[in-house]
Amino acid sequence: MTLGEGVDSWSIKINREEITYNTDINPIEEWFVKFNMHHGLNMFTTTGTLLDVIRDPLLQWYWTLGENVEVNDTLSKVANIKIAKTPCASDVAVIGLIYTTRKIGLILGLTDSGFMDGDTVWFNLSATICAILENDCYGLALVDLTVTNTRLVLLTSLGLFISDDLRIKTGQLLQFGKPTLCGFEMDDYLKAEIWYNLQCLANKELYETDYVSLSFNKDKSLSQESTCFYSNDTFQKWHSCLPHKMKGEGHFSRRVVSFLVDYEQNTGIALLSQQNRALISVHKLTDGSMNKKRKFPPFWFPDPRFIPKGLYFHTNSHFLYAYGNQVWISYDGGTTFAPLFTLNAEMIIDVDSCVYTQAIIFVTDAANLLYTKAGLPRYAKLIPPAKGIFNMYFDHLGILNHISLNDTIATFVKETSVDVDTLLKDIDLGFEFPLAVQYITEEQMLLLNHEPRMKTKHVRFSSLQRGKRLDYGPGGSCIIREVFRTPAPPGFISSVLVDVLDRFPVESKTASPCTANTLRVLPPTGSSISYRLQLTSPGVNIFKPTDLEKTVVIPGSSSFFIIQVVDDQNALGDATMPNRVPLNTDIPPGRWFLYDFGTANTRKWKIVVDICRYAIQQFDDLPRHAIKYLDIGSKLEFKFRVTPVNVAYNVFHNRLMYIAIGRPSLLDVSTKIYFDDNNSNLIDITVHSRFFEKGKTTIAVIAVGSLRCELTTLVLTLKNSCSYLKSMHYVLSAKTSPSDWLVEDVSAEPNGSAIARLLKQLPVNYRPPSVLGIAVPLTENFYNADPSKPKLRDYFTNSKNSGRYKQCAGKSNRSACGCTENMKLSFSVAFSDCKEKALRMKFPVSRLPLYFTIEDEGRSVNLTSPYFITIIEVNNRTNWKVSGTNQTSSMLKMKKYLEHRLKTELYNPDGLSITITGSELFHFRVSTIPGVSFCNLFDEFQIYIDDSPLAFPGNYLISSMTSILIGGIIFVAFILYVFEIEIRNFLKRKLRRNKVASKPPPKRASVNSGDSAKN
């Protein structure tokens, strides 16, 4: 885009029809768009989103979701807010208000811009719900809500309510239905929760559907069928999601905390609490019903202190999180879990994620935020912009927003963008405990957390510090690679393994004069574990009180953490490696050093989130949440590279990325991992579709990077199914352009004669001939239809009773038929009413080659075996024959076998040709056989045969009359020959006789006068 003259902003206008022509209401993905703008020599780039609001199901109810309401008088009674975004468009979301009282009703707000533009519209749904309850709705209040691809699901104090299909507009308020769940009271519903695994079902496959579950967080009583239920769209039949008890479990009480459906592996995953322990039970789903037997043994969380709260699948991936007062992650759909972090006196109560940045945010009941990326075993703690009543929400661009209520804003919703990178950069994750230094190599060292001198609560290194950077004030930094929480060696309570980025400076002789003296290490005395550090030479190079909590580092030997300065010549220190202590050995100056990582002289170090030191790159120009389709026998290849940047030293063949496959049994996935000369880690992924089973899986490429990296995880969704972009096309024997087919007056075109030779203008209301002749059309298909004009060749009763308009049905004239250019260009019989022209060929058509191509995502390949095809003429014409040239014995055997099974004649598309002996229009439909593709591939083409001979019986009558005439001539010649009649003399005599007979007689008067004169 270019900045116009005298304009201070860029603008661009694109008609909707230039982007999409679909108008049906269905889940539609919100697009990511990128704009490049320039003004003079300056370039500007920005990103945004594009949503087709005409098609989004929830936005069809933007003004009719409920009764309009003002909420400013009720904001003071709000106890919590719930936010549910639509699966395909994160900017379209519903906000629900949960009140401290149950007298206000159901209040929901709807936005189409992620609460950014002040467009939230508020509705009261109480009247709609009360009508279902026959106005017995005292105590109605919102508990939870979610939005699926086609439904709005509300959990209230009086039950569960599911909306009608959002795709069906009625012009009235949105209506709801209530499933029957017996045995539950208001108190049960107030503690219940809705669980939904978010998935976008744009271009929905037949095997894809939404599942919603409801758990009551209580033990089952005798009057209740279950305490957990689940159902799929249309949510008419509900099943129990309380797993069947195995042998030996009958006496144990348990309850389902959370239940989610794994769409990739088609399993139900239940998080249970049993005997004060948490476990995961995974069951296969068959036709929507959960099998009694477990798919594999249950996973018992090893930490008995884990209090489960819920399950969460990261959006559009296969990373499963179990959360509560701890967070665990599973990469295999619930078979195993690995700990991510543990909270102290806090509980995770809400989770949200972003498909664009792969970020995940956990919200605790103490209003703290914990941030991570999908698949990464590290996290960071964030401070929200404000406390109070709020919720966190990722919009479609991946911006984290703090959503709260404010009565001074027109829509009462305050949206505050959270700069995650700034928060990560500024947070200090260090603690007020001293550290000891133990070098392993020049590039690696151990930092040991010493127990405090005062009797205070121990603070250890935790998983929170893993992957973070430790900065030392005087200089130097390192990356924490591993965290060890074991209390060894004596005197130390935890430790970390670090990679040195910048070397740490040693204490100078001015700050610690003792380093200029010779050091001798003496063994501990009595029951003490501390070694005596003795300076051999008295004088000015002595220990000072400020040397407390410093570390004596002796290269190649154990280090010593100084816990006490006894006097000028002696100090006590704890060894970091007791088995490598150089006892009774004089260590001269320059062979030992002091490092100050203590807290006695104020803490000089801090732990922060590291900058991004790795760049992930993929070579296929894929979006961050790409969806790829694989047909039977097809193959896809992907290549990724992670390159280290801003690192202190390169590690030879250091593994920098990993992959996780959601459903390994669906596709054949092979990988090749290698390294280049720049120490970049590369991986080649090859995916084959070898099995005739529809389904989907994800492949996640996880780079071992910092949380501050813009991209750490790439998720590819692979569907073993038919791509909606895959199609088969007939290759026209003549090259034409769309304008040639759409021109109305060919004579007015400069190349009108060329168009007329290639294309035939079909008559109005034309129908092809039948086996009874040209004048007796019997097909149901009209071409170039116009209801205002008479039907062509509508002479006989059978012709009058056949023929049906499709696009023009019920219309008065052709302009009302609504024929678009795409319909006029289509060869499909469904749009025959709009078809005006057909490819023209002269009679006879003999062995015309037939070529077909398969197009998929911009790639085109020729249709070849084993894509056997069937060919039919849609108007039941018979004057045609198809033949092939590429026939082998194996192909003939397969062809014969398939024809026997499919009961139809098959053709090999290689070397195919057609011969047509009829006249006028032929309309063929070509289809591939089932079993060679997930797609029902087909195409249609039309050929108009021109300059054909007379139709039956004219041709036969002319031939017969000609034969009779020739036979008669031969017969006459034979008679003349037999009777020796010379036709020449005969004709001469006839002519002579005719000449004599034609002379006039003499005049009688003249003769008489002559005689009389003589007399």
PDB file of C-alpha atoms in Angstrom, residues 539-713:
ATOM      1  CA  GLY A 539      50.894 -10.064  57.514  1.00  0.00           C
ATOM      2  CA  VAL A 540      48.520  -7.857  55.565  1.00  0.00           C
ATOM      3  CA  ASN A 541      47.227 -10.611  53.242  1.00  0.00           C
ATOM      4  CA  ILE A 542      44.626 -11.908  55.660  1.00  0.00           C
ATOM      5  CA  PHE A 543      40.968 -12.910  55.832  1.00  0.00           C
ATOM      6  CA  LYS A 544      38.518 -10.038  56.294  1.00  0.00           C
ATOM      7  CA  PRO A 545      35.001 -10.202  57.740  1.00  0.00           C
ATOM      8  CA  THR A 546      33.646  -9.358  54.295  1.00  0.00           C
ATOM      9  CA  ASP A 547      35.018 -12.692  52.993  1.00  0.00           C
ATOM     10  CA  LEU A 548      32.077 -14.421  54.673  1.00  0.00           C
ATOM     11  CA  GLU A 549      29.873 -16.422  52.207  1.00  0.00           C
ATOM     12  CA  LYS A 550      32.494 -16.186  49.494  1.00  0.00           C
ATOM     13  CA  THR A 551      33.680 -19.297  47.675  1.00  0.00           C
ATOM     14  CA  VAL A 552      37.277 -20.507  47.536  1.00  0.00           C
ATOM     15  CA  VAL A 553      37.793 -22.001  44.085  1.00  0.00           C
ATOM     16  CA  ILE A 554      40.744 -24.319  43.469  1.00  0.00           C
ATOM     17  CA  PRO A 555      40.856 -25.466  39.843  1.00  0.00           C
ATOM     18  CA  GLY A 556      40.796 -29.253  39.629  1.00  0.00           C
ATOM     19  CA  SER A 557      39.719 -29.664  43.257  1.00  0.00           C
ATOM     20  CA  SER A 558      36.769 -29.051  45.500  1.00  0.00           C
ATOM     21  CA  SER A 559      35.606 -25.515  46.215  1.00  0.00           C
ATOM     22  CA  PHE A 560      34.916 -24.264  49.726  1.00  0.00           C
ATOM     23  CA  PHE A 561      32.046 -22.045  50.839  1.00  0.00           C
ATOM     24  CA  ILE A 562      33.269 -19.822  53.727  1.00  0.00           C
ATOM     25  CA  ILE A 563      30.755 -20.057  56.560  1.00  0.00           C
ATOM     26  CA  GLN A 564      32.905 -18.359  59.242  1.00  0.00           C
ATOM     27  CA  VAL A 565      35.968 -16.125  59.442  1.00  0.00           C
ATOM     28  CA  VAL A 566      37.673 -17.359  62.633  1.00  0.00           C
ATOM     29  CA  ASP A 567      40.548 -14.864  62.652  1.00  0.00           C
ATOM     30  CA  ASP A 568      42.940 -13.165  60.268  1.00  0.00           C
ATOM     31  CA  GLN A 569      44.635 -16.447  59.346  1.00  0.00           C
ATOM     32  CA  ASN A 570      41.791 -18.969  59.581  1.00  0.00           C
ATOM     33  CA  ALA A 571      38.328 -19.524  58.184  1.00  0.00           C
ATOM     34  CA  LEU A 572      35.881 -22.411  58.049  1.00  0.00           C
ATOM     35  CA  GLY A 573      34.414 -23.648  54.778  1.00  0.00           C
ATOM     36  CA  ASP A 574      32.083 -26.394  53.518  1.00  0.00           C
ATOM     37  CA  ALA A 575      33.390 -28.460  50.634  1.00  0.00           C
ATOM     38  CA  THR A 576      31.331 -28.721  47.466  1.00  0.00           C
ATOM     39  CA  MET A 577      33.103 -31.961  46.481  1.00  0.00           C
ATOM     40  CA  PRO A 578      34.293 -33.683  49.708  1.00  0.00           C
ATOM     41  CA  ASN A 579      35.951 -36.515  47.755  1.00  0.00           C
ATOM     42  CA  ARG A 580      38.305 -34.095  45.962  1.00  0.00           C
ATOM     43  CA  VAL A 581      39.688 -32.022  48.826  1.00  0.00           C
ATOM     44  CA  PRO A 582      43.484 -31.218  48.633  1.00  0.00           C
ATOM     45  CA  LEU A 583      44.242 -31.784  52.322  1.00  0.00           C
ATOM     46  CA  ASN A 584      47.460 -30.448  53.865  1.00  0.00           C
ATOM     47  CA  THR A 585      48.638 -29.054  50.576  1.00  0.00           C
ATOM     48  CA  ASP A 586      50.007 -25.558  50.182  1.00  0.00           C
ATOM     49  CA  ILE A 587      48.274 -23.754  47.369  1.00  0.00           C
ATOM     50  CA  PRO A 588      50.220 -20.686  46.263  1.00  0.00           C
ATOM     51  CA  PRO A 589      48.619 -17.398  45.158  1.00  0.00           C
ATOM     52  CA  GLY A 590      47.345 -17.484  41.602  1.00  0.00           C
ATOM     53  CA  ARG A 591      46.296 -21.128  42.050  1.00  0.00           C
ATOM     54  CA  TRP A 592      43.186 -20.342  44.081  1.00  0.00           C
ATOM     55  CA  PHE A 593      40.545 -17.583  43.820  1.00  0.00           C
ATOM     56  CA  LEU A 594      37.559 -16.111  45.593  1.00  0.00           C
ATOM     57  CA  TYR A 595      34.072 -15.623  44.126  1.00  0.00           C
ATOM     58  CA  ASP A 596      31.340 -13.669  45.850  1.00  0.00           C
ATOM     59  CA  PHE A 597      27.887 -15.188  45.257  1.00  0.00           C
ATOM     60  CA  GLY A 598      26.810 -14.701  48.844  1.00  0.00           C
ATOM     61  CA  THR A 599      24.201 -12.467  50.412  1.00  0.00           C
ATOM     62  CA  ALA A 600      26.109 -11.217  53.461  1.00  0.00           C
ATOM     63  CA  ASN A 601      27.480  -8.271  51.464  1.00  0.00           C
ATOM     64  CA  THR A 602      24.170  -7.781  49.574  1.00  0.00           C
ATOM     65  CA  ARG A 603      23.200 -10.084  46.765  1.00  0.00           C
ATOM     66  CA  LYS A 604      25.065  -9.296  43.572  1.00  0.00           C
ATOM     67  CA  TRP A 605      23.316 -11.811  41.322  1.00  0.00           C
ATOM     68  CA  LYS A 606      19.850 -12.226  39.929  1.00  0.00           C
ATOM     69  CA  ILE A 607      18.019 -14.801  37.825  1.00  0.00           C
ATOM     70  CA  VAL A 608      16.081 -13.563  34.817  1.00  0.00           C
ATOM     71  CA  VAL A 609      14.458 -15.022  31.701  1.00  0.00           C
ATOM     72  CA  ASP A 610      17.137 -15.337  29.065  1.00  0.00           C
ATOM     73  CA  ILE A 611      17.010 -13.681  25.665  1.00  0.00           C
ATOM     74  CA  CYS A 612      16.322 -15.845  22.632  1.00  0.00           C
ATOM     75  CA  ARG A 613      19.522 -17.620  21.647  1.00  0.00           C
ATOM     76  CA  TYR A 614      18.130 -19.970  19.023  1.00  0.00           C
ATOM     77  CA  ALA A 615      16.420 -19.252  15.707  1.00  0.00           C
ATOM     78  CA  ILE A 616      13.959 -21.814  14.377  1.00  0.00           C
ATOM     79  CA  GLN A 617      13.421 -21.943  10.636  1.00  0.00           C
ATOM     80  CA  GLN A 618      11.240 -24.060   8.388  1.00  0.00           C
ATOM     81  CA  PHE A 619      11.920 -24.303   4.672  1.00  0.00           C
ATOM     82  CA  ASP A 620       8.417 -24.873   3.346  1.00  0.00           C
ATOM     83  CA  ASP A 621       6.913 -21.418   3.973  1.00  0.00           C
ATOM     84  CA  LEU A 622       4.203 -22.871   6.195  1.00  0.00           C
ATOM     85  CA  PRO A 623       1.998 -20.873   8.553  1.00  0.00           C
ATOM     86  CA  ARG A 624       2.475 -21.422  12.248  1.00  0.00           C
ATOM     87  CA  HIS A 625      -0.597 -23.630  12.519  1.00  0.00           C
ATOM     88  CA  ALA A 626      -0.522 -25.293   9.094  1.00  0.00           C
ATOM     89  CA  ILE A 627      -3.043 -27.974   8.134  1.00  0.00           C
ATOM     90  CA  LYS A 628      -1.927 -30.485   5.522  1.00  0.00           C
ATOM     91  CA  TYR A 629      -3.921 -33.292   3.912  1.00  0.00           C
ATOM     92  CA  LEU A 630      -2.595 -36.686   2.882  1.00  0.00           C
ATOM     93  CA  ASP A 631      -4.395 -38.959   0.482  1.00  0.00           C
ATOM     94  CA  ILE A 632      -3.817 -42.687   0.195  1.00  0.00           C
ATOM     95  CA  GLY A 633      -0.254 -43.359  -0.885  1.00  0.00           C
ATOM     96  CA  SER A 634       0.781 -39.707  -0.780  1.00  0.00           C
ATOM     97  CA  LYS A 635       3.888 -38.335   0.896  1.00  0.00           C
ATOM     98  CA  LEU A 636       4.824 -35.035   2.531  1.00  0.00           C
ATOM     99  CA  GLU A 637       8.280 -33.776   3.432  1.00  0.00           C
ATOM    100  CA  PHE A 638       9.186 -31.055   5.909  1.00  0.00           C
ATOM    101  CA  LYS A 639      12.513 -29.580   6.918  1.00  0.00           C
ATOM    102  CA  PHE A 640      13.352 -27.537  10.003  1.00  0.00           C
ATOM    103  CA  ARG A 641      16.523 -25.965  11.339  1.00  0.00           C
ATOM    104  CA  VAL A 642      17.462 -24.495  14.711  1.00  0.00           C
ATOM    105  CA  THR A 643      20.533 -22.291  14.673  1.00  0.00           C
ATOM    106  CA  PRO A 644      22.323 -21.136  17.850  1.00  0.00           C
ATOM    107  CA  VAL A 645      22.900 -17.376  18.066  1.00  0.00           C
ATOM    108  CA  ASN A 646      24.434 -15.235  20.811  1.00  0.00           C
ATOM    109  CA  VAL A 647      25.959 -18.226  22.567  1.00  0.00           C
ATOM    110  CA  ALA A 648      29.282 -18.158  24.371  1.00  0.00           C
ATOM    111  CA  TYR A 649      30.541 -21.368  22.847  1.00  0.00           C
ATOM    112  CA  ASN A 650      29.202 -23.997  20.480  1.00  0.00           C
ATOM    113  CA  VAL A 651      28.637 -27.524  21.694  1.00  0.00           C
ATOM    114  CA  PHE A 652      29.401 -30.187  19.131  1.00  0.00           C
ATOM    115  CA  HIS A 653      26.192 -31.913  17.976  1.00  0.00           C
ATOM    116  CA  ASN A 654      24.063 -30.349  20.693  1.00  0.00           C
ATOM    117  CA  ARG A 655      20.444 -31.488  20.280  1.00  0.00           C
ATOM    118  CA  LEU A 656      18.385 -28.312  19.903  1.00  0.00           C
ATOM    119  CA  MET A 657      14.940 -29.581  18.920  1.00  0.00           C
ATOM    120  CA  TYR A 658      12.588 -32.493  19.402  1.00  0.00           C
ATOM    121  CA  ILE A 659       9.366 -33.677  17.815  1.00  0.00           C
ATOM    122  CA  ALA A 660       6.163 -34.986  19.385  1.00  0.00           C
ATOM    123  CA  ILE A 661       3.573 -36.924  17.367  1.00  0.00           C
ATOM    124  CA  GLY A 662      -0.014 -36.940  18.560  1.00  0.00           C
ATOM    125  CA  ARG A 663      -1.109 -40.212  16.934  1.00  0.00           C
ATOM    126  CA  PRO A 664       1.888 -42.205  15.724  1.00  0.00           C
ATOM    127  CA  SER A 665      -0.186 -45.148  14.438  1.00  0.00           C
ATOM    128  CA  LEU A 666      -2.123 -43.098  11.871  1.00  0.00           C
ATOM    129  CA  LEU A 667       0.750 -42.181   9.565  1.00  0.00           C
ATOM    130  CA  ASP A 668       4.195 -43.527   8.811  1.00  0.00           C
ATOM    131  CA  VAL A 669       6.556 -40.815  10.069  1.00  0.00           C
ATOM    132  CA  SER A 670      10.318 -41.034   9.619  1.00  0.00           C
ATOM    133  CA  THR A 671      12.869 -38.453  10.721  1.00  0.00           C
ATOM    134  CA  LYS A 672      16.468 -37.680   9.937  1.00  0.00           C
ATOM    135  CA  ILE A 673      18.427 -35.528  12.372  1.00  0.00           C
ATOM    136  CA  TYR A 674      21.804 -34.066  11.464  1.00  0.00           C
ATOM    137  CA  PHE A 675      24.034 -31.012  11.944  1.00  0.00           C
ATOM    138  CA  ASP A 676      25.680 -28.593   9.549  1.00  0.00           C
ATOM    139  CA  ASP A 677      28.991 -26.759   9.765  1.00  0.00           C
ATOM    140  CA  ASN A 678      27.423 -23.906  11.758  1.00  0.00           C
ATOM    141  CA  ASN A 679      26.358 -26.287  14.542  1.00  0.00           C
ATOM    142  CA  SER A 680      22.753 -25.876  13.434  1.00  0.00           C
ATOM    143  CA  ASN A 681      20.460 -28.753  14.263  1.00  0.00           C
ATOM    144  CA  LEU A 682      18.418 -29.864  11.238  1.00  0.00           C
ATOM    145  CA  ILE A 683      15.608 -32.368  11.008  1.00  0.00           C
ATOM    146  CA  ASP A 684      13.946 -33.836   7.917  1.00  0.00           C
ATOM    147  CA  ILE A 685      10.464 -35.257   8.447  1.00  0.00           C
ATOM    148  CA  THR A 686       8.902 -37.581   5.884  1.00  0.00           C
ATOM    149  CA  VAL A 687       5.263 -38.567   6.277  1.00  0.00           C
ATOM    150  CA  HIS A 688       3.626 -41.379   4.304  1.00  0.00           C
ATOM    151  CA  SER A 689      -0.055 -42.245   4.195  1.00  0.00           C
ATOM    152  CA  ARG A 690      -0.036 -46.026   4.045  1.00  0.00           C
ATOM    153  CA  PHE A 691      -3.211 -46.985   5.842  1.00  0.00           C
ATOM    154  CA  PHE A 692      -6.825 -46.682   4.705  1.00  0.00           C
ATOM    155  CA  GLU A 693      -7.996 -44.980   7.889  1.00  0.00           C
ATOM    156  CA  LYS A 694      -9.279 -41.458   8.141  1.00  0.00           C
ATOM    157  CA  GLY A 695      -8.132 -39.329  11.041  1.00  0.00           C
ATOM    158  CA  LYS A 696      -5.829 -36.531  12.080  1.00  0.00           C
ATOM    159  CA  THR A 697      -2.650 -36.118  14.043  1.00  0.00           C
ATOM    160  CA  THR A 698      -0.274 -33.339  14.950  1.00  0.00           C
ATOM    161  CA  ILE A 699       3.483 -33.141  14.668  1.00  0.00           C
ATOM    162  CA  ALA A 700       5.037 -30.604  17.015  1.00  0.00           C
ATOM    163  CA  VAL A 701       8.588 -29.395  16.439  1.00  0.00           C
ATOM    164  CA  ILE A 702       9.883 -28.087  19.771  1.00  0.00           C
ATOM    165  CA  ALA A 703      12.999 -25.925  19.892  1.00  0.00           C
ATOM    166  CA  VAL A 704      14.911 -25.773  23.159  1.00  0.00           C
ATOM    167  CA  GLY A 705      14.659 -22.006  23.460  1.00  0.00           C
ATOM    168  CA  SER A 706      13.803 -19.232  25.843  1.00  0.00           C
ATOM    169  CA  LEU A 707      10.295 -18.126  26.705  1.00  0.00           C
ATOM    170  CA  ARG A 708      11.223 -14.788  25.170  1.00  0.00           C
ATOM    171  CA  CYS A 709      11.641 -16.368  21.752  1.00  0.00           C
ATOM    172  CA  GLU A 710       8.875 -15.347  19.409  1.00  0.00           C
ATOM    173  CA  LEU A 711       8.560 -18.924  18.219  1.00  0.00           C
ATOM    174  CA  THR A 712       9.588 -22.068  20.077  1.00  0.00           C
ATOM    175  CA  THR A 713       7.046 -24.623  18.863  1.00  0.00           C
TER     176      THR A 713
END
